[in-house]
Amino acid sequence: MLASTVSRLKCPKKKRGKTCDGQLELFADETITIAEVQEVRTGRLECGRCKAKFPILAGVALLVPDVRLFLLQHVKGISKTVADQEIPREYRREFIAAKAQIETEHIEEDLEAERVNALYLMNHYLRVHDSGSLKYPWWKPLSGAASPVIDCVVREYWDHGPFARIEQWIGRMAKKDSEGVCGALVELGCGVGGLYPVLKPFLSYYLGVDSSFSSIMLARHFALGMPYAGSIGIPEDLLHGPVSREINLAPATPAGGQADFVAGDLDALPVKSGEWDVSIALNTIDMLERPSALPEIQRDLLADGAIAIQSCPYIWHEAAASQIREVLPSRISDSASAVEWLYEQAGFAMEERFHHVPWLFFKHVRQLEIYSVHMFLARKSRGNP
Ligand SMILES: C[S@@+](CC[C@H](N)C(=O)[O-])C[C@H]1O[C@@H](n2cnc3c(N)ncnc32)[C@H](O)[C@@H]1O
Ligand SMILES: [Zn+2]
């Protein structure tokens, strides 16, 4: 975590359903200086109000309401890059025991799994229309015949997903601004962080939050240029293993103090509210237990008149869908209208939308997934809480 990021953060500890929100103080054990900015590799943040402590491991601040539970639930991702002796002593024994239980089987939704992160890395950082990819097309097998259909779909749609639409929106907003930037942006469920390099020219500041330790590690490496010790591969022909192809992706040039990523939970966000110009949540609302909380979280983060962007293919778990159905008026009967309605109820006015944007996931040389996302840009009405 960059030392300067602390001014954007608050205590996420929960008491009787509410976050503490106290001011955090930084205690650094090991630091490095990158692009004239101090990066804390190990240390902790401590709340001045409730005295809760939040460790920083391998540069990732664990700003979650229950650190012990986070360490145990995310042991697979953490243990890839963090040595046991760096885990705070009070949690170390349980952490080591949990490490011995790690399941290596293939779990599609495990955001700490190497293969799942590899798919997101491709989705966020690999392009079709740049000279590197065209010389070395990552969507084609290194030996054997390539699928003409996968080739055609990747070439036509890969570079035109949600990131491209958001780049247009934010670029246009920045152009209208006298200083040519659209201010400070917070991204919720940012994953491996690939949206930041796309939007960097248009922002004065960026903060990404995600509950996956591995994703935040990769985001800090590929979007901020911070050190990363693990190996990185992507899928090819699964005969050779799940991620057998080397990825030729350079880490970012460090962004100074202009951006950072922290581990956190949307349910107890460690980010100061009321001061952001843009809040983005892509493909995350359908992963939340209570989807209707997301518009309220985005609203609370934003300044009056500021912008929320949301996109999703709405792959609801039934419990989440039934939570929405309970509050929805009977005239609304599709996911896109339902989510727009939730945002309007939270105090947003819809400004622009796309109903079906292709979002492609390359899984290996014989499997390509196509999602179709609904995405919109909405403005927080002035005078809302
Ligand atoms: C489907 S992925 C989308 C990632 C990225 N926004 C994108 O569009 O490529 C959902 C992301 O939300 C994160 N996530 C899910 N529930 C979360 C929560 N309660 N708090 C923080 N992040 C969460 C996951 O770790 C994952 O990175
Ligand atoms: Zn606190």
GROMACS .gro file of C-alpha atoms and ligand atoms in nm:
model
  413
    1MET     CA    1   0.000   0.000   0.000
    2LEU     CA    2   0.125   0.346  -0.076
    3ALA     CA    3   0.175   0.550   0.241
    4SER     CA    4  -0.025   0.834   0.084
    5THR     CA    5  -0.335   0.614   0.037
    6VAL     CA    6  -0.414   0.621   0.409
    7SER     CA    7  -0.584   0.963   0.376
    8ARG     CA    8  -0.854   0.799   0.156
    9LEU     CA    9  -0.931   0.516   0.398
   10LYS     CA   10  -1.135   0.451   0.712
   11CYS     CA   11  -1.180   0.168   0.961
   12PRO     CA   12  -1.400  -0.117   0.827
   13LYS     CA   13  -1.447  -0.291   1.164
   14LYS     CA   14  -1.816  -0.365   1.223
   15LYS     CA   15  -2.011  -0.323   1.544
   16ARG     CA   16  -2.388  -0.383   1.562
   17GLY     CA   17  -2.409  -0.388   1.181
   18LYS     CA   18  -2.230  -0.051   1.134
   19THR     CA   19  -1.871   0.020   1.033
   20CYS     CA   20  -1.652   0.204   1.284
   21ASP     CA   21  -1.528   0.457   1.021
   22GLY     CA   22  -1.246   0.569   1.254
   23GLN     CA   23  -0.929   0.732   1.122
   24LEU     CA   24  -0.648   0.488   1.042
   25GLU     CA   25  -0.285   0.531   1.139
   26LEU     CA   26  -0.006   0.367   0.940
   27PHE     CA   27   0.278   0.171   1.103
   28ALA     CA   28   0.534   0.060   0.842
   29ASP     CA   29   0.781  -0.224   0.905
   30GLU     CA   30   0.930  -0.256   0.558
   31THR     CA   31   0.908   0.009   0.287
   32ILE     CA   32   1.047   0.071  -0.059
   33THR     CA   33   1.046   0.390  -0.264
   34ILE     CA   34   0.903   0.366  -0.614
   35ALA     CA   35   0.867   0.670  -0.841
   36GLU     CA   36   0.936   0.894  -0.538
   37VAL     CA   37   0.645   0.743  -0.348
   38GLN     CA   38   0.670   0.535  -0.033
   39GLU     CA   39   0.529   0.184  -0.075
   40VAL     CA   40   0.468  -0.009   0.248
   41ARG     CA   41   0.544  -0.379   0.186
   42THR     CA   42   0.476  -0.497   0.542
   43GLY     CA   43   0.325  -0.320   0.838
   44ARG     CA   44  -0.021  -0.243   0.968
   45LEU     CA   45  -0.296   0.013   0.988
   46GLU     CA   46  -0.450   0.080   1.326
   47CYS     CA   47  -0.780   0.249   1.403
   48GLY     CA   48  -0.758   0.549   1.634
   49ARG     CA   49  -1.118   0.489   1.748
   50CYS     CA   50  -1.164   0.113   1.805
   51LYS     CA   51  -0.792   0.015   1.802
   52ALA     CA   52  -0.850  -0.264   1.544
   53LYS     CA   53  -0.538  -0.365   1.350
   54PHE     CA   54  -0.522  -0.438   0.977
   55PRO     CA   55  -0.207  -0.604   0.842
   56ILE     CA   56  -0.026  -0.511   0.521
   57LEU     CA   57   0.118  -0.824   0.355
   58ALA     CA   58   0.333  -0.813   0.039
   59GLY     CA   59   0.206  -0.456  -0.017
   60VAL     CA   60  -0.162  -0.552   0.015
   61ALA     CA   61  -0.355  -0.385   0.300
   62LEU     CA   62  -0.618  -0.621   0.440
   63LEU     CA   63  -0.889  -0.369   0.521
   64VAL     CA   64  -1.159  -0.616   0.609
   65PRO     CA   65  -1.393  -0.628   0.909
   66ASP     CA   66  -1.265  -0.968   1.027
   67VAL     CA   67  -0.893  -1.014   0.954
   68ARG     CA   68  -0.877  -1.367   1.099
   69LEU     CA   69  -1.163  -1.490   0.882
   70PHE     CA   70  -1.015  -1.321   0.574
   71LEU     CA   71  -0.677  -1.487   0.628
   72LEU     CA   72  -0.843  -1.828   0.660
   73GLN     CA   73  -1.082  -1.785   0.368
   74HIS     CA   74  -0.815  -1.645   0.133
   75VAL     CA   75  -0.527  -1.870   0.242
   76LYS     CA   76  -0.481  -2.005  -0.113
   77GLY     CA   77  -0.407  -1.663  -0.263
   78ILE     CA   78  -0.213  -1.525   0.034
   79SER     CA   79   0.015  -1.826   0.080
   80LYS     CA   80   0.126  -1.803  -0.284
   81THR     CA   81   0.324  -1.486  -0.213
   82VAL     CA   82   0.337  -1.438   0.165
   83ALA     CA   83   0.566  -1.646   0.391
   84ASP     CA   84   0.411  -1.796   0.707
   85GLN     CA   85   0.634  -1.586   0.935
   86GLU     CA   86   0.489  -1.264   0.785
   87ILE     CA   87   0.137  -1.358   0.900
   88PRO     CA   88   0.060  -1.172   1.229
   89ARG     CA   89   0.151  -1.402   1.516
   90GLU     CA   90  -0.203  -1.419   1.663
   91TYR     CA   91  -0.337  -1.577   1.342
   92ARG     CA   92  -0.032  -1.777   1.227
   93ARG     CA   93  -0.112  -2.120   1.373
   94GLU     CA   94  -0.463  -2.129   1.228
   95PHE     CA   95  -0.333  -1.995   0.895
   96ILE     CA   96  -0.076  -2.274   0.865
   97ALA     CA   97  -0.343  -2.532   0.952
   98ALA     CA   98  -0.575  -2.386   0.686
   99LYS     CA   99  -0.291  -2.396   0.432
  100ALA     CA  100  -0.262  -2.770   0.480
  101GLN     CA  101  -0.630  -2.802   0.384
  102ILE     CA  102  -0.614  -2.604   0.057
  103GLU     CA  103  -0.813  -2.770  -0.216
  104THR     CA  104  -0.637  -2.778  -0.550
  105GLU     CA  105  -0.934  -2.891  -0.751
  106HIS     CA  106  -1.074  -2.680  -1.027
  107ILE     CA  107  -1.332  -2.439  -0.881
  108GLU     CA  108  -1.471  -2.193  -1.137
  109GLU     CA  109  -1.577  -1.928  -0.887
  110ASP     CA  110  -1.266  -1.936  -0.666
  111LEU     CA  111  -1.124  -1.585  -0.703
  112GLU     CA  112  -0.800  -1.695  -0.536
  113ALA     CA  113  -0.742  -1.977  -0.790
  114GLU     CA  114  -0.453  -1.930  -1.033
  115ARG     CA  115  -0.662  -2.027  -1.336
  116VAL     CA  116  -0.949  -1.791  -1.254
  117ASN     CA  117  -0.708  -1.501  -1.207
  118ALA     CA  118  -0.536  -1.594  -1.535
  119LEU     CA  119  -0.871  -1.563  -1.717
  120TYR     CA  120  -0.928  -1.218  -1.569
  121LEU     CA  121  -0.571  -1.111  -1.650
  122MET     CA  122  -0.633  -1.197  -2.014
  123ASN     CA  123  -0.967  -1.023  -2.010
  124HIS     CA  124  -0.822  -0.706  -1.853
  125TYR     CA  125  -0.482  -0.674  -2.017
  126LEU     CA  126  -0.465  -0.860  -2.349
  127ARG     CA  127  -0.587  -0.688  -2.662
  128VAL     CA  128  -0.632  -0.812  -3.018
  129HIS     CA  129  -0.547  -0.497  -3.206
  130ASP     CA  130  -0.202  -0.421  -3.085
  131SER     CA  131   0.102  -0.527  -3.279
  132GLY     CA  132   0.228  -0.759  -3.002
  133SER     CA  133  -0.089  -0.971  -3.003
  134LEU     CA  134  -0.113  -0.987  -3.380
  135LYS     CA  135   0.240  -1.128  -3.406
  136TYR     CA  136   0.166  -1.368  -3.122
  137PRO     CA  137  -0.210  -1.434  -3.118
  138TRP     CA  138  -0.277  -1.567  -2.768
  139TRP     CA  139  -0.620  -1.703  -2.871
  140LYS     CA  140  -0.468  -1.951  -3.120
  141PRO     CA  141  -0.299  -2.280  -3.026
  142LEU     CA  142   0.080  -2.307  -3.054
  143SER     CA  143   0.037  -2.637  -3.239
  144GLY     CA  144  -0.259  -2.800  -3.413
  145ALA     CA  145  -0.542  -2.627  -3.600
  146ALA     CA  146  -0.702  -2.307  -3.467
  147SER     CA  147  -1.080  -2.260  -3.451
  148PRO     CA  148  -1.191  -2.021  -3.729
  149VAL     CA  149  -1.502  -1.933  -3.526
  150ILE     CA  150  -1.309  -1.843  -3.210
  151ASP     CA  151  -1.064  -1.642  -3.424
  152CYS     CA  152  -1.349  -1.453  -3.589
  153VAL     CA  153  -1.538  -1.377  -3.264
  154VAL     CA  154  -1.223  -1.271  -3.074
  155ARG     CA  155  -1.111  -1.041  -3.356
  156GLU     CA  156  -1.453  -0.883  -3.390
  157TYR     CA  157  -1.558  -0.840  -3.024
  158TRP     CA  158  -1.269  -0.882  -2.777
  159ASP     CA  159  -1.154  -0.520  -2.786
  160HIS     CA  160  -1.508  -0.378  -2.772
  161GLY     CA  161  -1.628  -0.487  -2.429
  162PRO     CA  162  -1.720  -0.285  -2.118
  163PHE     CA  163  -1.374  -0.126  -2.078
  164ALA     CA  164  -1.393   0.031  -2.425
  165ARG     CA  165  -1.738   0.181  -2.350
  166ILE     CA  166  -1.623   0.319  -2.015
  167GLU     CA  167  -1.312   0.467  -2.174
  168GLN     CA  168  -1.541   0.657  -2.411
  169TRP     CA  169  -1.767   0.781  -2.129
  170ILE     CA  170  -1.485   0.889  -1.898
  171GLY     CA  171  -1.278   1.032  -2.185
  172ARG     CA  172  -1.573   1.246  -2.291
  173MET     CA  173  -1.632   1.368  -1.935
  174ALA     CA  174  -1.264   1.459  -1.898
  175LYS     CA  175  -1.273   1.653  -2.225
  176LYS     CA  176  -1.553   1.873  -2.090
  177ASP     CA  177  -1.353   1.951  -1.774
  178SER     CA  178  -1.139   2.267  -1.771
  179GLU     CA  179  -0.840   2.068  -1.641
  180GLY     CA  180  -0.901   1.771  -1.874
  181VAL     CA  181  -0.963   1.515  -1.597
  182CYS     CA  182  -1.277   1.383  -1.439
  183GLY     CA  183  -1.144   1.368  -1.083
  184ALA     CA  184  -1.116   1.085  -0.830
  185LEU     CA  185  -1.255   0.743  -0.915
  186VAL     CA  186  -1.321   0.448  -0.685
  187GLU     CA  187  -1.374   0.103  -0.835
  188LEU     CA  188  -1.558  -0.163  -0.635
  189GLY     CA  189  -1.478  -0.527  -0.713
  190CYS     CA  190  -1.192  -0.408  -0.936
  191GLY     CA  191  -1.046  -0.759  -0.981
  192VAL     CA  192  -0.700  -0.759  -1.141
  193GLY     CA  193  -0.716  -0.384  -1.201
  194GLY     CA  194  -0.705  -0.355  -1.580
  195LEU     CA  195  -0.952  -0.067  -1.594
  196TYR     CA  196  -0.705   0.170  -1.427
  197PRO     CA  197  -0.446   0.176  -1.711
  198VAL     CA  198  -0.731   0.239  -1.956
  199LEU     CA  199  -0.866   0.536  -1.759
  200LYS     CA  200  -0.538   0.671  -1.618
  201PRO     CA  201  -0.505   0.961  -1.868
  202PHE     CA  202  -0.846   1.097  -1.761
  203LEU     CA  203  -0.820   1.074  -1.381
  204SER     CA  204  -0.663   1.275  -1.101
  205TYR     CA  205  -0.681   0.974  -0.866
  206TYR     CA  206  -0.790   0.609  -0.867
  207LEU     CA  207  -0.855   0.356  -0.587
  208GLY     CA  208  -0.953  -0.008  -0.650
  209VAL     CA  209  -1.104  -0.236  -0.385
  210ASP     CA  210  -1.161  -0.609  -0.412
  211SER     CA  211  -1.200  -0.897  -0.169
  212SER     CA  212  -0.960  -1.125  -0.361
  213PHE     CA  213  -0.602  -1.104  -0.229
  214SER     CA  214  -0.459  -1.259  -0.549
  215SER     CA  215  -0.645  -1.011  -0.769
  216ILE     CA  216  -0.517  -0.713  -0.567
  217MET     CA  217  -0.160  -0.849  -0.582
  218LEU     CA  218  -0.185  -0.881  -0.961
  219ALA     CA  219  -0.353  -0.542  -0.996
  220ARG     CA  220  -0.076  -0.376  -0.798
  221HIS     CA  221   0.183  -0.542  -1.023
  222PHE     CA  222   0.025  -0.496  -1.366
  223ALA     CA  223  -0.146  -0.161  -1.310
  224LEU     CA  224   0.094   0.004  -1.061
  225GLY     CA  225   0.430  -0.165  -1.129
  226MET     CA  226   0.471  -0.304  -0.778
  227PRO     CA  227   0.684  -0.619  -0.721
  228TYR     CA  228   0.524  -0.962  -0.771
  229ALA     CA  229   0.708  -1.283  -0.690
  230GLY     CA  230   0.470  -1.546  -0.834
  231SER     CA  231   0.470  -1.692  -1.184
  232ILE     CA  232   0.203  -1.597  -1.436
  233GLY     CA  233   0.066  -1.813  -1.714
  234ILE     CA  234  -0.249  -1.829  -1.926
  235PRO     CA  235  -0.444  -2.124  -2.067
  236GLU     CA  236  -0.364  -2.273  -2.406
  237ASP     CA  237  -0.431  -2.642  -2.486
  238LEU     CA  238  -0.535  -2.798  -2.154
  239LEU     CA  239  -0.336  -3.109  -2.250
  240HIS     CA  240  -0.032  -2.914  -2.129
  241GLY     CA  241  -0.191  -2.802  -1.799
  242PRO     CA  242  -0.437  -2.536  -1.685
  243VAL     CA  243  -0.213  -2.230  -1.748
  244SER     CA  244   0.067  -2.357  -1.969
  245ARG     CA  245   0.138  -2.054  -2.185
  246GLU     CA  246   0.382  -1.789  -2.073
  247ILE     CA  247   0.235  -1.443  -2.072
  248ASN     CA  248   0.442  -1.167  -2.218
  249LEU     CA  249   0.297  -0.877  -2.024
  250ALA     CA  250   0.510  -0.602  -1.881
  251PRO     CA  251   0.429  -0.456  -1.538
  252ALA     CA  252   0.306  -0.098  -1.546
  253THR     CA  253   0.523   0.207  -1.513
  254PRO     CA  254   0.464   0.321  -1.151
  255ALA     CA  255   0.189   0.580  -1.125
  256GLY     CA  256   0.338   0.788  -0.844
  257GLY     CA  257   0.082   0.847  -0.572
  258GLN     CA  258  -0.204   0.872  -0.822
  259ALA     CA  259  -0.349   0.524  -0.776
  260ASP     CA  260  -0.367   0.229  -0.541
  261PHE     CA  261  -0.549  -0.100  -0.475
  262VAL     CA  262  -0.648  -0.244  -0.136
  263ALA     CA  263  -0.821  -0.562  -0.022
  264GLY     CA  264  -1.165  -0.484   0.122
  265ASP     CA  265  -1.524  -0.598   0.135
  266LEU     CA  266  -1.815  -0.411  -0.017
  267ASP     CA  267  -2.014  -0.504   0.289
  268ALA     CA  268  -1.781  -0.294   0.510
  269LEU     CA  269  -1.602  -0.062   0.276
  270PRO     CA  270  -1.273   0.087   0.406
  271VAL     CA  271  -1.305   0.397   0.185
  272LYS     CA  272  -1.402   0.750   0.293
  273SER     CA  273  -1.744   0.849   0.166
  274GLY     CA  274  -1.893   1.160   0.006
  275GLU     CA  275  -1.580   1.266  -0.181
  276TRP     CA  276  -1.555   1.067  -0.505
  277ASP     CA  277  -1.634   1.198  -0.853
  278VAL     CA  278  -1.692   0.858  -1.012
  279SER     CA  279  -1.774   0.519  -0.864
  280ILE     CA  280  -1.759   0.209  -1.083
  281ALA     CA  281  -1.879  -0.145  -1.012
  282LEU     CA  282  -1.842  -0.383  -1.304
  283ASN     CA  283  -1.988  -0.732  -1.304
  284THR     CA  284  -2.012  -0.745  -0.927
  285ILE     CA  285  -2.375  -0.678  -0.828
  286ASP     CA  286  -2.472  -1.040  -0.898
  287MET     CA  287  -2.204  -1.166  -0.657
  288LEU     CA  288  -2.349  -0.978  -0.360
  289GLU     CA  289  -2.579  -1.135  -0.104
  290ARG     CA  290  -2.791  -0.819  -0.103
  291PRO     CA  291  -2.767  -0.666  -0.453
  292SER     CA  292  -2.983  -0.367  -0.359
  293ALA     CA  293  -2.703  -0.253  -0.126
  294LEU     CA  294  -2.472  -0.169  -0.420
  295PRO     CA  295  -2.651   0.147  -0.541
  296GLU     CA  296  -2.660   0.272  -0.181
  297ILE     CA  297  -2.287   0.202  -0.137
  298GLN     CA  298  -2.204   0.384  -0.462
  299ARG     CA  299  -2.430   0.676  -0.371
  300ASP     CA  300  -2.270   0.716  -0.028
  301LEU     CA  301  -1.920   0.724  -0.177
  302LEU     CA  302  -2.004   0.997  -0.426
  303ALA     CA  303  -2.014   1.374  -0.398
  304ASP     CA  304  -2.341   1.542  -0.501
  305GLY     CA  305  -2.391   1.537  -0.877
  306ALA     CA  306  -2.116   1.273  -0.924
  307ILE     CA  307  -2.133   0.964  -1.146
  308ALA     CA  308  -2.192   0.592  -1.089
  309ILE     CA  309  -2.122   0.334  -1.358
  310GLN     CA  310  -2.254  -0.021  -1.326
  311SER     CA  311  -2.241  -0.318  -1.560
  312CYS     CA  312  -2.342  -0.683  -1.527
  313PRO     CA  313  -2.457  -0.998  -1.710
  314TYR     CA  314  -2.691  -1.059  -1.409
  315ILE     CA  315  -2.608  -1.420  -1.332
  316TRP     CA  316  -2.808  -1.410  -1.009
  317HIS     CA  317  -2.798  -1.673  -0.741
  318GLU     CA  318  -3.159  -1.747  -0.656
  319ALA     CA  319  -3.128  -1.597  -0.304
  320ALA     CA  320  -3.012  -1.264  -0.455
  321ALA     CA  321  -3.283  -1.267  -0.722
  322SER     CA  322  -3.552  -1.330  -0.464
  323GLN     CA  323  -3.419  -1.041  -0.252
  324ILE     CA  324  -3.468  -0.812  -0.553
  325ARG     CA  325  -3.811  -0.955  -0.641
  326GLU     CA  326  -3.930  -0.877  -0.290
  327VAL     CA  327  -3.880  -0.501  -0.334
  328LEU     CA  328  -3.956  -0.466  -0.707
  329PRO     CA  329  -4.283  -0.318  -0.840
  330SER     CA  330  -4.479  -0.575  -1.045
  331ARG     CA  331  -4.449  -0.371  -1.369
  332ILE     CA  332  -4.071  -0.444  -1.381
  333SER     CA  333  -3.990  -0.790  -1.507
  334ASP     CA  334  -3.633  -0.800  -1.644
  335SER     CA  335  -3.293  -0.775  -1.472
  336ALA     CA  336  -3.175  -0.460  -1.652
  337SER     CA  337  -3.491  -0.261  -1.566
  338ALA     CA  338  -3.480  -0.399  -1.212
  339VAL     CA  339  -3.125  -0.278  -1.149
  340GLU     CA  340  -3.193   0.063  -1.307
  341TRP     CA  341  -3.494   0.088  -1.077
  342LEU     CA  342  -3.278   0.006  -0.772
  343TYR     CA  343  -3.037   0.287  -0.868
  344GLU     CA  344  -3.324   0.532  -0.916
  345GLN     CA  345  -3.464   0.438  -0.575
  346ALA     CA  346  -3.119   0.509  -0.425
  347GLY     CA  347  -3.125   0.863  -0.570
  348PHE     CA  348  -2.966   0.829  -0.913
  349ALA     CA  349  -3.091   0.960  -1.247
  350MET     CA  350  -3.007   0.741  -1.547
  351GLU     CA  351  -2.811   0.927  -1.814
  352GLU     CA  352  -2.684   0.668  -2.062
  353ARG     CA  353  -2.706   0.296  -2.113
  354PHE     CA  354  -2.609   0.006  -2.340
  355HIS     CA  355  -2.835  -0.296  -2.327
  356HIS     CA  356  -2.607  -0.567  -2.463
  357VAL     CA  357  -2.231  -0.519  -2.465
  358PRO     CA  358  -2.029  -0.833  -2.551
  359TRP     CA  359  -1.789  -0.941  -2.276
  360LEU     CA  360  -1.566  -1.231  -2.381
  361PHE     CA  361  -1.377  -1.478  -2.164
  362PHE     CA  362  -1.111  -1.690  -2.329
  363LYS     CA  363  -1.094  -2.018  -2.135
  364HIS     CA  364  -0.862  -2.219  -2.362
  365VAL     CA  365  -0.809  -2.271  -2.734
  366ARG     CA  366  -1.135  -2.468  -2.763
  367GLN     CA  367  -1.357  -2.266  -2.525
  368LEU     CA  368  -1.469  -1.908  -2.546
  369GLU     CA  369  -1.747  -1.769  -2.325
  370ILE     CA  370  -1.965  -1.481  -2.435
  371TYR     CA  371  -2.151  -1.272  -2.179
  372SER     CA  372  -2.382  -0.991  -2.272
  373VAL     CA  373  -2.374  -0.710  -2.021
  374HIS     CA  374  -2.612  -0.428  -1.947
  375MET     CA  375  -2.427  -0.113  -1.849
  376PHE     CA  376  -2.523   0.238  -1.753
  377LEU     CA  377  -2.399   0.572  -1.634
  378ALA     CA  378  -2.615   0.742  -1.369
  379ARG     CA  379  -2.583   1.070  -1.181
  380LYS     CA  380  -2.635   1.114  -0.807
  381SER     CA  381  -2.907   1.371  -0.764
  382ARG     CA  382  -2.808   1.676  -0.567
  383GLY     CA  383  -2.947   1.685  -0.217
  384ASN     CA  384  -2.940   1.306  -0.176
  385PRO     CA  385  -2.786   1.171   0.141
  386LIG     C1  386  -1.709  -1.109  -1.183
  386LIG     S1  387  -1.568  -1.041  -1.107
  386LIG     C2  388  -1.550  -0.888  -1.196
  386LIG     C3  389  -1.415  -0.826  -1.185
  386LIG     C4  390  -1.401  -0.694  -1.262
  386LIG     N1  391  -1.485  -0.589  -1.205
  386LIG     C5  392  -1.438  -0.714  -1.408
  386LIG     O1  393  -1.543  -0.667  -1.451
  386LIG     O2  394  -1.361  -0.781  -1.478
  386LIG     C6  395  -1.633  -0.983  -0.951
  386LIG     C7  396  -1.527  -0.925  -0.860
  386LIG     O3  397  -1.591  -0.877  -0.743
  386LIG     C8  398  -1.517  -0.918  -0.629
  386LIG     N2  399  -1.611  -0.928  -0.518
  386LIG     C9  400  -1.717  -1.011  -0.504
  386LIG     N3  401  -1.781  -0.989  -0.388
  386LIG    C10  402  -1.713  -0.889  -0.327
  386LIG    C11  403  -1.729  -0.823  -0.202
  386LIG     N4  404  -1.827  -0.854  -0.119
  386LIG     N5  405  -1.641  -0.725  -0.170
  386LIG    C12  406  -1.541  -0.692  -0.254
  386LIG     N6  407  -1.521  -0.752  -0.374
  386LIG    C13  408  -1.606  -0.849  -0.409
  386LIG    C14  409  -1.455  -1.050  -0.670
  386LIG     O4  410  -1.340  -1.082  -0.594
  386LIG    C15  411  -1.424  -1.028  -0.817
  386LIG     O5  412  -1.296  -0.977  -0.838
  387ZN      ZN  413  -1.224   0.129   1.417
   0.00000   0.00000   0.00000
